[in-house]
Structures are given as C-alpha cells and as structure tokens.
Coordinates of C-alpha atoms in Angstrom, one line a residue:
Chain S
M1 CA 6.7 7.6 -36.4
P2 CA 7.4 4.0 -35.5
G3 CA 6.3 2.3 -32.3
L4 CA 3.1 2.1 -30.3
R5 CA 1.9 4.9 -28.0
F6 CA 0.5 4.1 -24.6
R7 CA -0.7 6.3 -21.7
F8 CA 1.2 6.0 -18.5
K9 CA -2.0 6.1 -16.5
D10 CA -3.6 3.2 -18.5
L11 CA -0.7 0.9 -17.8
A12 CA -0.6 1.9 -14.1
D13 CA -4.3 1.4 -13.8
E14 CA -4.0 -1.9 -15.6
C15 CA -1.3 -3.1 -13.2
E16 CA -3.4 -2.2 -10.2
A17 CA -6.5 -3.8 -11.6
I18 CA -4.9 -7.1 -12.4
K19 CA -3.3 -7.2 -8.9
G20 CA -6.7 -7.1 -7.4
Y21 CA -8.6 -9.0 -10.1
A22 CA -6.1 -12.0 -10.0
S23 CA -5.1 -11.8 -6.4
A24 CA -6.5 -15.2 -5.5
F25 CA -4.5 -16.8 -8.2
L26 CA -1.2 -15.0 -7.8
D27 CA 1.4 -16.1 -5.2
H28 CA 1.2 -13.4 -2.6
Q29 CA 5.0 -13.8 -1.9
Y30 CA 5.6 -12.2 -5.2
I31 CA 2.6 -10.0 -5.8
G32 CA 4.6 -7.0 -4.4
R33 CA 6.6 -7.1 -7.7
L34 CA 3.5 -5.8 -9.5
S35 CA 3.4 -2.8 -7.1
E36 CA 7.1 -2.2 -7.7
A37 CA 6.5 -2.3 -11.5
R38 CA 3.7 0.2 -11.1
G39 CA 5.9 2.4 -8.9
N40 CA 8.8 2.2 -11.4
L41 CA 6.5 3.2 -14.2
E42 CA 5.2 6.2 -12.3
T43 CA 8.8 7.2 -11.5
I44 CA 9.7 6.9 -15.2
Q45 CA 6.9 9.2 -16.0
A46 CA 7.9 11.7 -13.4
K47 CA 11.7 11.7 -13.9
V48 CA 12.9 10.4 -17.2
A49 CA 13.5 13.1 -19.8
P50 CA 11.2 12.9 -22.9
G51 CA 13.0 11.3 -25.8
R52 CA 15.2 9.1 -23.5
K53 CA 14.6 5.4 -23.8
V54 CA 14.4 3.3 -20.6
T55 CA 13.6 -0.2 -19.8
W56 CA 10.5 -0.9 -17.7
E57 CA 10.4 -4.4 -16.4
I58 CA 9.6 -7.1 -14.0
P59 CA 13.0 -8.7 -14.2
K60 CA 13.3 -12.4 -15.2
D61 CA 15.3 -13.1 -12.0
R62 CA 12.4 -11.8 -9.9
P63 CA 9.3 -12.8 -11.8
L64 CA 5.7 -12.6 -10.8
C65 CA 4.5 -16.1 -9.9
T66 CA 1.0 -17.7 -10.1
N67 CA -0.2 -20.1 -7.5
W68 CA 0.4 -23.8 -8.1
S69 CA -2.1 -25.4 -10.5
D70 CA -2.6 -29.0 -9.5
G71 CA -3.6 -30.4 -12.8
E72 CA -6.2 -27.6 -13.3
F73 CA -4.7 -26.8 -16.7
E74 CA -7.1 -29.6 -17.9
R75 CA -10.9 -29.4 -17.4
D76 CA -12.0 -31.0 -14.1
G77 CA -8.4 -30.8 -12.8
G78 CA -7.3 -33.8 -14.8
G79 CA -3.8 -32.7 -15.7
G80 CA -0.9 -34.7 -14.6
H81 CA 1.5 -32.0 -13.4
Q82 CA 1.6 -29.5 -10.6
I83 CA 2.7 -26.3 -12.3
R84 CA 2.8 -22.6 -12.0
A85 CA 3.8 -19.8 -14.3
E86 CA 6.6 -17.3 -13.7
I87 CA 6.0 -14.1 -15.6
S88 CA 8.5 -11.4 -16.4
F89 CA 8.7 -8.6 -19.0
A90 CA 11.0 -6.0 -20.4
W91 CA 9.6 -3.0 -22.4
E92 CA 11.8 -0.3 -23.8
I93 CA 9.8 2.8 -23.6
T94 CA 10.4 6.5 -24.5
P95 CA 8.4 9.2 -22.7
E96 CA 7.0 11.7 -25.1
A97 CA 7.6 15.4 -24.9
P98 CA 4.5 16.9 -23.3
A99 CA 2.7 20.1 -24.4
G100 CA 3.0 21.2 -20.8
G101 CA 3.8 19.4 -17.5
K102 CA 4.9 15.8 -17.3
P103 CA 4.5 13.3 -20.1
K104 CA 1.2 11.6 -20.4
C105 CA 2.3 9.0 -23.0
F106 CA 5.2 6.9 -23.9
V107 CA 6.1 5.2 -27.1
L108 CA 6.9 1.5 -27.0
E109 CA 9.8 0.9 -29.4
G110 CA 12.6 -1.7 -29.4
L111 CA 12.5 -4.6 -26.9
A112 CA 8.9 -5.4 -25.9
S113 CA 8.8 -9.0 -24.6
T114 CA 6.8 -10.8 -21.9
A115 CA 8.2 -14.2 -20.9
V116 CA 6.2 -16.9 -19.4
V117 CA 8.0 -19.9 -17.9
I118 CA 6.0 -23.0 -16.8
V119 CA 7.6 -24.6 -13.8
E120 CA 6.7 -28.0 -12.5
R121 CA 6.9 -29.1 -8.8
L122 CA 8.0 -32.7 -8.5
E123 CA 7.1 -35.1 -5.7
D124 CA 10.4 -34.5 -4.0
G125 CA 9.7 -30.8 -3.8
S126 CA 12.2 -29.9 -6.5
E127 CA 11.2 -27.8 -9.5
R128 CA 12.0 -28.0 -13.1
P129 CA 11.0 -25.8 -16.1
L130 CA 8.5 -27.5 -18.4
G131 CA 8.1 -24.9 -21.1
R132 CA 8.5 -21.3 -22.0
W133 CA 7.1 -18.8 -24.4
T134 CA 7.3 -15.1 -25.0
M135 CA 4.5 -12.7 -26.0
D136 CA 6.2 -9.9 -27.9
V137 CA 5.5 -6.7 -29.7
G138 CA 7.5 -6.2 -32.8
D139 CA 8.9 -3.1 -34.3
E140 CA 9.0 -1.5 -37.8
A141 CA 11.7 -3.9 -39.0
S142 CA 10.5 -7.1 -37.4
P143 CA 9.2 -9.9 -39.6
G144 CA 6.2 -11.9 -38.6
C145 CA 3.0 -10.7 -36.9
H146 CA 3.6 -7.4 -35.1
F147 CA 2.0 -9.0 -32.0
H148 CA 3.3 -12.5 -31.7
V149 CA 4.2 -15.5 -29.6
Q150 CA 7.5 -17.4 -29.8
V151 CA 8.0 -20.7 -28.1
C152 CA 11.1 -21.7 -26.2
H153 CA 13.5 -19.4 -27.9
Q154 CA 16.4 -20.3 -25.7
D155 CA 20.0 -21.5 -26.3
E156 CA 19.2 -25.1 -27.1
P157 CA 16.6 -26.9 -29.2
P158 CA 13.7 -27.3 -29.6
F159 CA 13.0 -23.9 -31.1
P160 CA 16.4 -22.3 -30.2
K161 CA 17.0 -18.6 -30.5
T162 CA 18.7 -19.2 -33.9
L163 CA 15.3 -20.4 -35.2
P164 CA 12.9 -17.4 -34.5
V165 CA 10.0 -19.0 -36.4
P166 CA 7.2 -19.6 -36.1
R167 CA 5.8 -16.4 -34.7
F168 CA 2.3 -17.2 -33.8
P169 CA -0.2 -14.3 -33.9
S170 CA -1.2 -12.9 -30.6
M171 CA -3.4 -10.2 -29.1
A172 CA -1.3 -9.5 -26.1
L173 CA -1.2 -5.7 -26.1
S174 CA 0.4 -5.4 -22.7
P175 CA 2.4 -7.4 -20.2
F176 CA -0.6 -7.7 -17.9
F177 CA -2.7 -9.3 -20.6
A178 CA -0.3 -12.2 -20.3
I179 CA -1.4 -12.7 -16.7
D180 CA -5.1 -13.0 -17.7
F181 CA -4.1 -15.4 -20.6
V182 CA -1.9 -17.6 -18.3
L183 CA -4.5 -17.9 -15.6
G184 CA -7.0 -19.0 -18.2
E185 CA -4.6 -21.7 -19.2
L186 CA -3.4 -22.9 -15.8
F187 CA -6.8 -22.7 -14.1
Q188 CA -9.2 -23.7 -16.8
D189 CA -12.3 -24.0 -14.7
R190 CA -11.7 -21.7 -11.7
W191 CA -10.4 -18.7 -13.7
K192 CA -13.4 -19.0 -16.0
T193 CA -15.6 -18.7 -12.9
E194 CA -13.6 -16.1 -11.1
S195 CA -13.1 -13.9 -14.2
A196 CA -16.8 -13.8 -14.9
A197 CA -17.6 -12.4 -11.4
G198 CA -18.2 -8.7 -11.0
G199 CA -16.5 -6.3 -8.6
N200 CA -14.4 -3.2 -8.7
H201 CA -11.2 -4.8 -10.0
A202 CA -13.0 -7.0 -12.5
D203 CA -14.9 -4.0 -13.9
R204 CA -11.8 -1.9 -14.2
W205 CA -10.0 -4.7 -15.9
R206 CA -12.8 -5.3 -18.3
V207 CA -13.1 -1.6 -19.3
I208 CA -9.3 -1.4 -20.0
Q209 CA -9.0 -4.7 -22.0
Q210 CA -12.3 -4.5 -23.8
S211 CA -11.7 -1.2 -25.5
R212 CA -8.1 -2.1 -26.3
L213 CA -9.1 -5.5 -27.8
V214 CA -11.9 -3.9 -29.8
R215 CA -9.4 -1.4 -31.3
F216 CA -7.0 -4.3 -32.1
L217 CA -9.7 -6.4 -33.8
D218 CA -11.1 -3.4 -35.7
W219 CA -7.6 -2.8 -37.0
Q220 CA -7.3 -6.5 -38.0
I221 CA -10.6 -6.5 -39.8
A222 CA -9.7 -3.3 -41.6
T223 CA -6.5 -4.9 -42.7
L224 CA -8.3 -7.9 -44.0
K225 CA -10.7 -5.8 -45.9
R226 CA -7.9 -4.0 -47.7
A227 CA -6.0 -7.3 -48.5
T228 CA -5.3 -7.8 -52.2
G229 CA -3.3 -11.0 -51.9
S230 CA -3.2 -13.6 -49.2
P231 CA -5.4 -12.4 -46.3
W232 CA -3.0 -14.2 -43.9
M233 CA 0.0 -12.4 -45.3
A234 CA -1.8 -9.1 -45.1
L235 CA -2.3 -9.7 -41.4
K236 CA 1.2 -10.9 -40.9
E237 CA 2.7 -7.9 -42.6
A238 CA 0.5 -5.2 -41.1
K239 CA 2.0 -2.7 -38.8
P240 CA -0.3 -1.0 -36.3
P241 CA -0.8 2.8 -36.3
L242 CA 1.0 4.7 -33.6
N243 CA -2.2 5.4 -31.8
L244 CA -3.8 1.9 -32.0
V245 CA -3.9 1.5 -28.3
V246 CA -4.8 5.1 -27.2
E247 CA -7.6 5.9 -29.7
R248 CA -11.1 5.5 -28.5
A249 CA -12.9 2.3 -29.7
S250 CA -15.7 2.8 -32.1
Chain Y
M1 CA 7.5 27.3 24.3
T2 CA 4.3 27.9 22.4
P3 CA 2.6 31.3 23.0
P4 CA -0.5 30.7 25.3
E5 CA -2.9 32.1 22.7
R6 CA -1.8 29.5 20.2
R7 CA -1.8 26.5 22.5
P8 CA -4.2 23.6 22.1
F9 CA -6.3 22.9 25.2
V10 CA -6.5 19.3 26.5
V11 CA -8.8 18.3 29.3
H12 CA -7.8 15.1 31.2
V13 CA -10.5 13.2 33.1
D14 CA -9.3 11.0 35.9
D15 CA -10.8 9.5 39.1
D16 CA -7.6 10.5 41.0
P17 CA -6.3 13.8 39.6
D18 CA -3.7 14.1 42.3
Q19 CA -1.9 11.0 41.0
L20 CA -1.2 12.9 37.8
N21 CA 0.6 15.9 39.2
S22 CA 4.0 14.9 37.7
W23 CA 2.2 14.5 34.3
R24 CA 0.6 17.8 34.6
L25 CA 3.9 19.5 35.7
L26 CA 5.8 17.9 32.8
V27 CA 3.3 19.1 30.3
A28 CA 3.3 22.6 31.8
R29 CA 7.1 22.7 31.6
R30 CA 7.1 21.7 28.0
G31 CA 4.7 24.6 27.3
R32 CA 3.1 23.3 24.1
I33 CA -0.4 22.7 25.3
D34 CA -2.7 23.8 28.1
L35 CA -3.7 20.8 30.2
E36 CA -6.2 20.6 32.9
V37 CA -6.8 17.4 34.9
H38 CA -10.3 17.0 36.5
H39 CA -12.3 14.4 38.3
P40 CA -15.4 13.4 36.3
N41 CA -17.5 15.3 38.8
A42 CA -15.8 18.5 37.8
I43 CA -16.1 18.3 34.1
R44 CA -18.2 21.1 32.6
M45 CA -19.4 21.9 29.1
E46 CA -16.9 24.7 28.8
H47 CA -14.1 22.2 29.2
L48 CA -15.4 20.2 26.3
E49 CA -16.2 23.2 24.2
R50 CA -12.6 24.6 24.6
A51 CA -10.8 21.3 24.1
E52 CA -8.9 20.0 21.1
L53 CA -8.5 16.7 22.9
V54 CA -10.3 15.0 25.7
L55 CA -8.4 12.3 27.6
V56 CA -10.2 9.9 29.9
D57 CA -8.9 7.3 32.3
F58 CA -10.4 3.8 31.7
A59 CA -10.7 2.5 35.3
L60 CA -12.9 5.0 37.1
E61 CA -13.0 3.5 40.5
R62 CA -12.8 6.6 42.9
W63 CA -16.2 8.0 42.1
P64 CA -18.5 7.7 45.1
E65 CA -21.1 10.0 43.8
R66 CA -21.7 7.7 40.8
D67 CA -21.6 4.6 43.0
R68 CA -24.4 5.9 45.2
L69 CA -26.8 6.1 42.3
D70 CA -29.3 3.3 41.6
S71 CA -30.1 3.9 38.0
I72 CA -27.6 2.1 35.8
A73 CA -28.2 4.5 33.0
L74 CA -26.7 7.3 35.2
K75 CA -23.5 5.3 36.0
P76 CA -20.8 5.2 33.4
S77 CA -18.9 2.2 34.5
N78 CA -15.6 3.0 32.8
G79 CA -13.8 5.5 30.6
I80 CA -15.3 4.2 27.4
A81 CA -18.8 4.8 28.7
L82 CA -17.9 8.2 30.0
L83 CA -16.2 9.1 26.7
S84 CA -19.4 8.3 24.8
L85 CA -21.4 10.4 27.2
L86 CA -19.0 13.4 26.8
K87 CA -19.0 13.0 23.0
E88 CA -22.7 13.1 22.8
A89 CA -22.9 16.1 25.1
L90 CA -21.2 18.0 22.4
S91 CA -22.9 16.6 19.4
S92 CA -25.9 18.8 19.5
D93 CA -23.8 21.8 18.7
A94 CA -23.1 21.4 15.0
T95 CA -21.3 24.7 14.7
R96 CA -18.6 23.7 17.0
R97 CA -15.4 21.9 16.0
R98 CA -15.3 18.5 17.6
P99 CA -12.4 17.5 19.8
A100 CA -10.6 14.2 19.6
F101 CA -11.4 11.7 22.3
A102 CA -8.8 9.2 23.7
L103 CA -8.3 6.9 26.6
Y104 CA -5.3 7.4 28.9
T105 CA -4.9 4.1 30.7
A106 CA -2.5 1.7 32.3
V107 CA -4.7 -1.3 31.5
I108 CA -5.0 -1.5 27.7
Q109 CA -5.4 -5.2 28.1
D110 CA -8.7 -4.7 30.0
V111 CA -9.9 -2.5 27.2
A112 CA -8.7 -4.8 24.5
M113 CA -10.0 -8.0 26.1
D114 CA -9.6 -10.5 23.2
L115 CA -8.3 -8.0 20.7
V116 CA -4.6 -7.6 20.1
Q117 CA -3.3 -4.8 22.3
Q118 CA -2.6 -2.4 19.5
P119 CA -3.8 1.1 20.2
H120 CA -5.2 1.6 16.7
V121 CA -7.1 -1.7 16.8
V122 CA -8.6 -1.1 20.3
A123 CA -9.4 2.6 19.6
H124 CA -11.1 1.6 16.3
A125 CA -13.2 -1.0 18.1
H126 CA -14.4 1.5 20.7
N127 CA -15.0 4.5 18.3
I128 CA -12.3 6.7 19.7
E129 CA -9.3 8.4 18.2
W130 CA -6.5 6.8 20.3
I131 CA -5.4 5.0 23.4
F132 CA -2.4 6.4 25.3
Q133 CA -0.7 4.0 27.5
K134 CA 0.3 5.1 31.0
T135 CA 2.7 2.2 31.2
H136 CA 4.9 3.5 28.3
P137 CA 8.3 4.0 29.8
S138 CA 8.8 7.5 28.4
L139 CA 6.7 10.2 29.9
E140 CA 8.2 12.7 27.5
L141 CA 7.1 10.6 24.5
R142 CA 3.6 10.3 25.9
A143 CA 3.5 14.1 26.4
E144 CA 4.8 14.6 22.8
Q145 CA 2.1 12.3 21.4
V146 CA -0.7 14.1 23.3
E147 CA 0.7 17.5 22.2
N148 CA 0.9 16.4 18.6
L149 CA -2.6 15.0 18.5
A150 CA -4.0 18.1 20.0
S151 CA -2.0 20.3 17.7
T152 CA -3.2 18.3 14.7
I153 CA -6.8 18.8 15.7
M154 CA -6.3 22.5 16.3
N155 CA -4.7 22.9 12.9
L156 CA -7.2 21.0 10.8
P157 CA -8.8 23.1 8.1
H158 CA -12.0 24.4 9.4
P159 CA -14.6 24.3 8.0
W160 CA -13.7 21.3 5.8
P161 CA -14.5 22.2 2.1
A162 CA -17.6 20.2 1.2
D163 CA -19.0 21.8 -1.9
S164 CA -16.1 21.1 -4.3
S165 CA -14.4 17.8 -4.9
S166 CA -11.3 19.5 -6.2
E167 CA -11.1 21.8 -3.2
A168 CA -11.5 18.8 -0.8
A169 CA -8.7 17.0 -2.7
S170 CA -6.5 20.0 -2.7
T171 CA -7.1 20.5 1.0
L172 CA -6.2 16.9 1.7
R173 CA -3.1 17.0 -0.5
T174 CA -1.9 20.1 1.4
W175 CA -2.6 18.6 4.7
L176 CA -0.6 15.5 3.8
G177 CA 2.2 17.5 2.4
I178 CA 2.0 16.3 -1.2
D179 CA 0.6 19.4 -3.0
G180 CA 2.7 19.0 -6.1
G181 CA 6.1 20.4 -5.4
E182 CA 8.0 17.2 -6.0
S183 CA 8.2 14.8 -9.0
W184 CA 6.7 12.0 -7.0
H185 CA 3.7 13.9 -5.5
D186 CA 1.3 12.9 -8.2
A187 CA 2.1 9.2 -7.8
A188 CA 1.7 9.6 -4.0
W189 CA -1.7 11.3 -4.5
S190 CA -2.8 8.4 -6.7
S191 CA -1.8 6.0 -4.0
V192 CA -3.7 8.0 -1.4
R193 CA -6.8 7.9 -3.5
R194 CA -6.6 4.1 -3.7
C195 CA -6.9 4.0 0.1
R196 CA -10.2 5.8 0.0
P197 CA -9.6 8.8 2.2
P198 CA -12.9 10.0 3.8
M199 CA -12.4 13.5 2.4
H200 CA -15.9 14.5 1.4
E201 CA -19.1 14.1 3.5
Y202 CA -17.3 12.3 6.4
A203 CA -14.7 14.9 6.6
Q204 CA -17.3 17.6 6.5
H205 CA -19.5 15.9 9.1
T206 CA -16.6 15.5 11.5
D207 CA -14.7 18.7 10.8
G208 CA -11.8 16.7 9.4
L209 CA -11.6 14.4 12.4
A210 CA -12.5 11.5 10.2
L211 CA -9.2 12.0 8.3
V212 CA -7.2 12.0 11.6
R213 CA -8.8 8.8 12.5
W214 CA -8.3 7.3 9.0
L215 CA -4.6 8.1 9.3
L216 CA -4.3 6.8 12.8
H217 CA -6.3 3.6 12.4
R218 CA -6.1 2.7 8.7
I219 CA -2.9 4.1 7.3
L220 CA 0.0 4.7 9.7
P221 CA -0.1 1.2 11.2
Y222 CA -0.2 -0.6 7.8
P223 CA 2.1 -0.7 4.7
A224 CA 0.1 1.3 2.2
F225 CA 1.1 4.6 0.7
L226 CA 3.3 5.2 3.7
I227 CA 5.9 2.6 4.9
G228 CA 7.8 2.2 8.1
E229 CA 11.4 1.0 8.7
E230 CA 10.5 -2.6 8.2
H231 CA 9.0 -2.2 4.7
L232 CA 11.7 0.3 3.7
A233 CA 14.4 -2.2 4.6
A234 CA 12.4 -4.9 2.6
R235 CA 12.1 -2.6 -0.4
L236 CA 15.8 -1.9 -0.4
R237 CA 16.5 -5.6 0.4
V238 CA 18.8 -4.8 3.3
S239 CA 18.8 -6.2 6.8
L240 CA 16.5 -4.3 9.3
P241 CA 19.2 -3.8 12.0
S242 CA 21.5 -2.3 9.4
L243 CA 18.8 0.1 8.2
K244 CA 18.2 1.2 11.8
A245 CA 21.9 1.8 12.1
A246 CA 21.8 4.0 9.1
L247 CA 18.7 6.0 10.2
P248 CA 20.5 8.6 12.3
T249 CA 23.2 9.4 9.7
E250 CA 23.4 12.5 7.6
A251 CA 23.8 10.4 4.5
F252 CA 20.5 8.7 5.2
A253 CA 18.8 12.0 5.7
K254 CA 20.2 13.3 2.5
I255 CA 18.5 10.5 0.5
F256 CA 15.3 9.9 2.4
E257 CA 14.4 13.0 4.4
P258 CA 12.8 14.6 1.3
V259 CA 10.4 11.7 1.1
E260 CA 9.7 11.3 4.8
F261 CA 6.1 11.8 6.0
R262 CA 6.1 14.9 8.1
N263 CA 3.1 14.9 10.5
G264 CA 2.9 15.0 14.2
L265 CA 0.8 11.8 14.2
T266 CA 3.8 9.8 13.3
R267 CA 4.9 10.0 16.9
M268 CA 2.1 7.5 17.6
S269 CA 3.3 5.1 15.0
G270 CA 7.0 5.7 14.3
R271 CA 8.6 7.2 11.3
R272 CA 7.0 6.8 7.9
W273 CA 8.2 7.4 4.3
W274 CA 6.1 8.0 1.2
R275 CA 6.3 4.8 -0.8
A276 CA 6.1 6.8 -4.1
G277 CA 8.9 8.9 -2.7
V278 CA 11.0 5.9 -1.9
E279 CA 10.5 4.7 -5.5
D280 CA 11.7 8.1 -6.6
A281 CA 14.8 7.9 -4.4
V282 CA 15.6 4.4 -5.5
F283 CA 15.3 5.5 -9.1
E284 CA 17.7 8.3 -8.5
I285 CA 20.2 6.1 -6.7
A286 CA 20.2 3.3 -9.3
R287 CA 19.4 5.4 -12.4
T288 CA 21.4 3.3 -14.8
A289 CA 19.4 0.2 -13.9
P290 CA 16.7 0.9 -11.3
Q291 CA 15.2 -2.6 -11.3
D292 CA 18.6 -4.3 -10.9
L293 CA 19.3 -5.2 -7.3
D294 CA 23.1 -5.5 -7.7
T295 CA 23.1 -1.9 -9.0
L296 CA 20.9 -0.7 -6.2
H297 CA 23.0 -2.4 -3.6
R298 CA 26.3 -1.1 -5.0
E299 CA 25.0 2.4 -5.1
L300 CA 23.4 2.2 -1.6
K301 CA 26.6 0.8 0.0
E302 CA 28.6 3.6 -1.5
R303 CA 26.3 6.2 0.1
L304 CA 25.3 4.2 3.3
P305 CA 28.1 1.9 4.3
E306 CA 26.1 0.8 7.4
L307 CA 23.6 -1.0 5.2
E308 CA 23.9 -4.8 4.8
P309 CA 22.4 -5.9 1.4
S310 CA 20.6 -9.2 1.4
P311 CA 21.1 -11.8 -1.4
E312 CA 17.4 -12.6 -1.2
A313 CA 15.2 -11.5 -4.1
D314 CA 12.5 -10.5 -1.6
L315 CA 12.5 -9.8 2.2
F316 CA 9.4 -9.8 4.3
P317 CA 8.5 -7.9 7.5
V318 CA 6.9 -10.4 9.9
L319 CA 4.4 -9.9 12.7
S320 CA 4.4 -11.3 16.2
E321 CA 1.3 -12.7 18.0
Q322 CA 0.4 -9.2 19.1
L323 CA 0.9 -7.9 15.6
D324 CA 4.1 -6.0 16.3
F325 CA 6.7 -6.1 13.6
E326 CA 9.7 -8.2 14.5
G327 CA 13.2 -6.9 14.5
E328 CA 14.4 -9.0 11.6
L329 CA 13.0 -9.6 8.2
A330 CA 12.3 -13.1 6.9
N331 CA 12.9 -14.7 3.5
G332 CA 10.2 -16.4 1.4
S333 CA 10.8 -19.9 2.8
E334 CA 10.2 -18.8 6.4
I335 CA 6.8 -17.1 6.1
V336 CA 3.1 -17.7 5.9
E337 CA 0.5 -15.1 5.1
I338 CA -2.0 -14.1 7.8
L339 CA -5.3 -12.3 7.5
P340 CA -5.9 -10.2 10.6
D341 CA -9.6 -9.1 10.8
Y342 CA -8.9 -5.4 10.4
W343 CA -6.0 -5.5 7.9
P344 CA -6.9 -3.2 5.0
P345 CA -7.3 -4.7 1.6
F346 CA -5.2 -1.8 0.1
A347 CA -2.2 -2.6 2.3
D348 CA 0.6 -5.1 1.5
C349 CA 0.0 -8.6 2.7
A350 CA 0.6 -9.5 6.3
W351 CA 3.2 -12.2 7.1
T352 CA 4.3 -14.2 10.1
R353 CA 7.0 -16.8 10.6
K354 CA 6.0 -20.4 10.2
S355 CA 8.0 -21.1 13.3
V356 CA 5.7 -18.8 15.4
L357 CA 2.5 -20.6 14.4
A358 CA 3.2 -23.6 16.6
N359 CA 3.0 -21.4 19.7
S360 CA 0.1 -19.2 18.8
S361 CA -3.4 -20.4 18.3
H362 CA -4.4 -16.8 17.3
L363 CA -1.9 -16.7 14.4
R364 CA -2.9 -20.3 13.4
T365 CA -6.5 -19.1 13.2
I366 CA -5.7 -16.3 10.8
A367 CA -2.9 -18.0 8.8
V368 CA -3.8 -18.6 5.1
G369 CA -4.1 -22.2 4.2
Q370 CA -4.3 -23.4 7.8
Q371 CA -8.0 -23.5 8.1
E372 CA -10.2 -26.5 7.3
G373 CA -11.4 -26.6 3.7
E374 CA -8.6 -24.4 2.4

C-alpha cells in the first residue's frame, strides 16, 4: 500500500508541543493558527469517513509566522536583514478504517508540502519576500528523494515550477518539524539555547521527534547497506515502508 | 418550583438582615433554594452543616457585640475574616460535604483594592468560591446565580471517586457533559486534560469543590476549552455585534446549541461553547473546504444572514483596563499582547488595543514589549 501512515494523536500532540516549545519565537498574533490546525485534525479524525481523502492544512494565505529575526540568522546576530518565516502546509490525508471506533491512523498520500517563505522588513516598514522553499513528502511515483526540499518553485526563475530539480534530501517527517528547522536557521544562537532547555513542552517535543528521526535514520542506514550501485542513488530511489513513522524505534 | 426536600440550603450572613427582606422574598418566590438570612451573632453550626452555600456580607459594621471585645483575635473585621472562621469551623468534620463560600457585597472595590474588579480574580485571591455583587442591576440574575451555584454544589458527585483514575476521569466527563455521545467529545476531553483539572486528590479532599472553583476561577473567564461570544466571533471571523444579533435566532441554536456548555455556573460568566464542538460545527458548515474562510463565510451567511463576515484573516477579542472584553473585535494592527498575572498558560493570549495603553498605566505595565529590557 503506498503512502505513509501516521497516528492522529501523534500529530495532535506534536502540534501542541511545538506551540508551547517554540512559543517565545512565534508571533503570538498567529499562534492561534496552530490551535486551529490541531482542532481541524481532531475533527477530521472524528468526522471524515475512512477512505475519504481530505486536505489538512495551515493555508498559505493564513500562515504561521515566527517573530522577526534581527540578523540572528548569523552567529552573534551579524546578519544584515530583519526577517521572519511564514510557514504553511497542505497534507492530503486519508483516515483508515478502524477495527472498531474512530480511526486512530491516517495515510499520507498525494499532496504533502510545507512551504516556508522568508520575508524581509525594510526600513520604511514595508515587507518583501526574500526566499522560499518547500519541504515535501513524495509519493510512489515521485522522482527524487522521498523526503525532499525544493527551492523557490514558483512561476518565475530562479528555480521555476517547470524546473523541479534539484530535490535536496530532507528529514522533515511532519509540517511541525519545519518550525524547529526554521527557528534554528533564523535564530542561530537563541534557538540553540532555548531548544536545549528542559521543561514539559521540550520533553514532549524531544520524545516525539527523537523516535521518529531514529526510525528515519535506521531506514536510511538499512537502505545504504543494501545498495548494490551508487549509494546516493539507493537513497534517492528508496521508498519508505508504510509504517516508517508509526513503528517503535529500535 | 423545586420540591422542598430537593432544594439546596443557603445561609446568608449580614450585619443588617432586615435590609435584605426584598432579596429574601424574591428568592422564596422563585422557590429554587431555601434561604435564611442571619446576623453573625445568630449563626450556628447547624446552619453551616446544612448549607450548600454560605454567603457573607463584606462590610460588617453593625456588630456591637464584636466591637465591645478587646482581643483582636476574637473580632473578625470583615466578611473575609468571618468566612475563614466559618470555613474552619467545619473543617474538623471530614465526613461532611463542604459548602461553597462566597461574599455578597456592594463594595467589591474595597475587597479588590489594587486588583482588577473581576469576581473570579478577587475570589481567587481570597480563597473563596465567588463574589456576588449587590450592585448588579438585576436582582433576578443575582438570585439565579446564587441558586445555580448552590444547586451545583448539591449535585456534585459525593464522595468523589479517589481510588481509580479512570473513574475520576469518567465522573468529570459526565459532570462536564462530554461523556462520549458526540463526535467531538474525545477532542473536548483532550483539551480539558490539557487544562489540568484537579480531579484526583484535590477533588477528593474538597468533595469536588475544587472542580467548581477551577471552573469558576480558571476556565470560564478565559478562552481555553470553552469560549465565549468574543472568541466565537473571532473564530468565525465575523463582527461581534453581528454575532450577538444572531445569538437569539433559531438558526443559531440549530448550529451551536449542540456544542454549548450546559452548566449552571455559566450564569456567572456568560454563555460558553465547547471549542472542540465549534470546530466540529465549522467543519460541518464548510465541509467542502473547512479551512477556507470564503467557503465558511458563504455557508454561514446562508444560514445566519445576521452575521457580518470580516475580510481580516484574524480577529482578536480585546480587554479593557478592568479586563472586561470590549464590544468590538480588533485586527492585528490594532493590538498588543498583555500578560495579566493570573492569565492561565493554557488559555489563548490576552490582547488589548494599542490605543488604550496611553491611558492605562496598569495595561502598560503588563503589555508585552513595553517593559525595560524587552
């Protein structure tokens, strides 16, 4: 069966964890969009008939926004831009038929894209986009690494939609991973310190991400060990098992 | 009228009982509780032992027997002091259900002192369940609030299940009305758990009273798993006046009555709806594209023509200096976040208008980004 299986509860917990974990770095005007995304996921679990594909999203016209980074994307705050990230995603998910009761899992198949737009604030207060990338999960037919990043990918060059390469390998297994990634990029020093601190939200985040990433890396290592030709091509062509994300880490 | 054998008993302590005759007669006419009004001198243990709710006046001035005493330890100076004394008089009897204790006063500002004059804030600060305000224009509403609090206490599960976590959870779910009959009940329960209900040893120790206080002080006043009119309008991205216009309509009831929080305590705070239930209702309304605002607004307008959709991506309920919600929502450019001392971490952020800051030193003190060093 194609696709990638996730537990509803894991994504809902992840959403709640990153909301608390990253709270000091997310613009609170928009943090309610995380709660709405969680609420929408819970409603999909409760109401959408198994087998029916729906889109679960933070829409691109109402993205989650980080706080402004005043040059903090360089160590010691030496960057020359005041920027923030606007994060949106759209995942096409299909609840699975349960043995009894409501579905516990869904399968991710089809559109699975998380977009990050870097916006700069200029001295006159106006804003302009500086860059964009997407962190995507492929499907059975997609070329390139199954988990990949595409840069720009808009109507005009550079890297227009008509040029879908390169697809850089990624380990973003959920839309919320992108938040952790982006904060590490925009707030090089402060997120490093903040993310290392303990606490309820940090612990929950670590438990979720650590087991997932261990499973991902184990799969990558196993793929490499089986490679008969180019190891890179083996990684590029590998398709994950359906239960990559839900199996317990060894 | 409630049959006498099923009526909660409320004892009301006041230094001038005769001034409360109209209050006493109104409550008697309504017939939902048994109310006795007594001077502090006349309060006996049997009053406390019978009571579901003890009301105490704050300003106890007509009490010559107290005033004649020399020892300060024998002279409760006001209703707060007397309430503590009465509470402790009962505490030695662990087998008895505890009543709720509340002030009934015309001078909340004297009780609040430097605190905002919000009953839940002041009650929490003084370790009591509530503060009823004599100055509220509607005597009928005050009566209903007292009746509902007393009934809630009387109908608390007793004893509170303490030996089993699942039984405590099940009891709380039933008490809140989310015991699994609807598709959104599980999501609602998850959101309740995130707000740390005191449903184990605290509930047992207080015979469930801790949960009443948690609801009154920490949940109903704040946008958490229950939301009021302001946050409902914000979620739907419609103007607040238009939502208020839609509230009494049958069409509104058809959509939102199934997800309204049904509990007598909402008469203290105003109507509340389950946030998980609202998400469920929104999903039903805009099924083809539940996250698309244009679809939601189109479908809402068809069902509730009174509503005025906003073009804003987000709308924000805003608070006044006394932390009341204003009658209009604000957009993102008009707001600044505030951090009131007692605002729960599990609730949505608190906002006020930037334009209000100039005239309020209190709000400037708690506004994010306004303090030195931020």
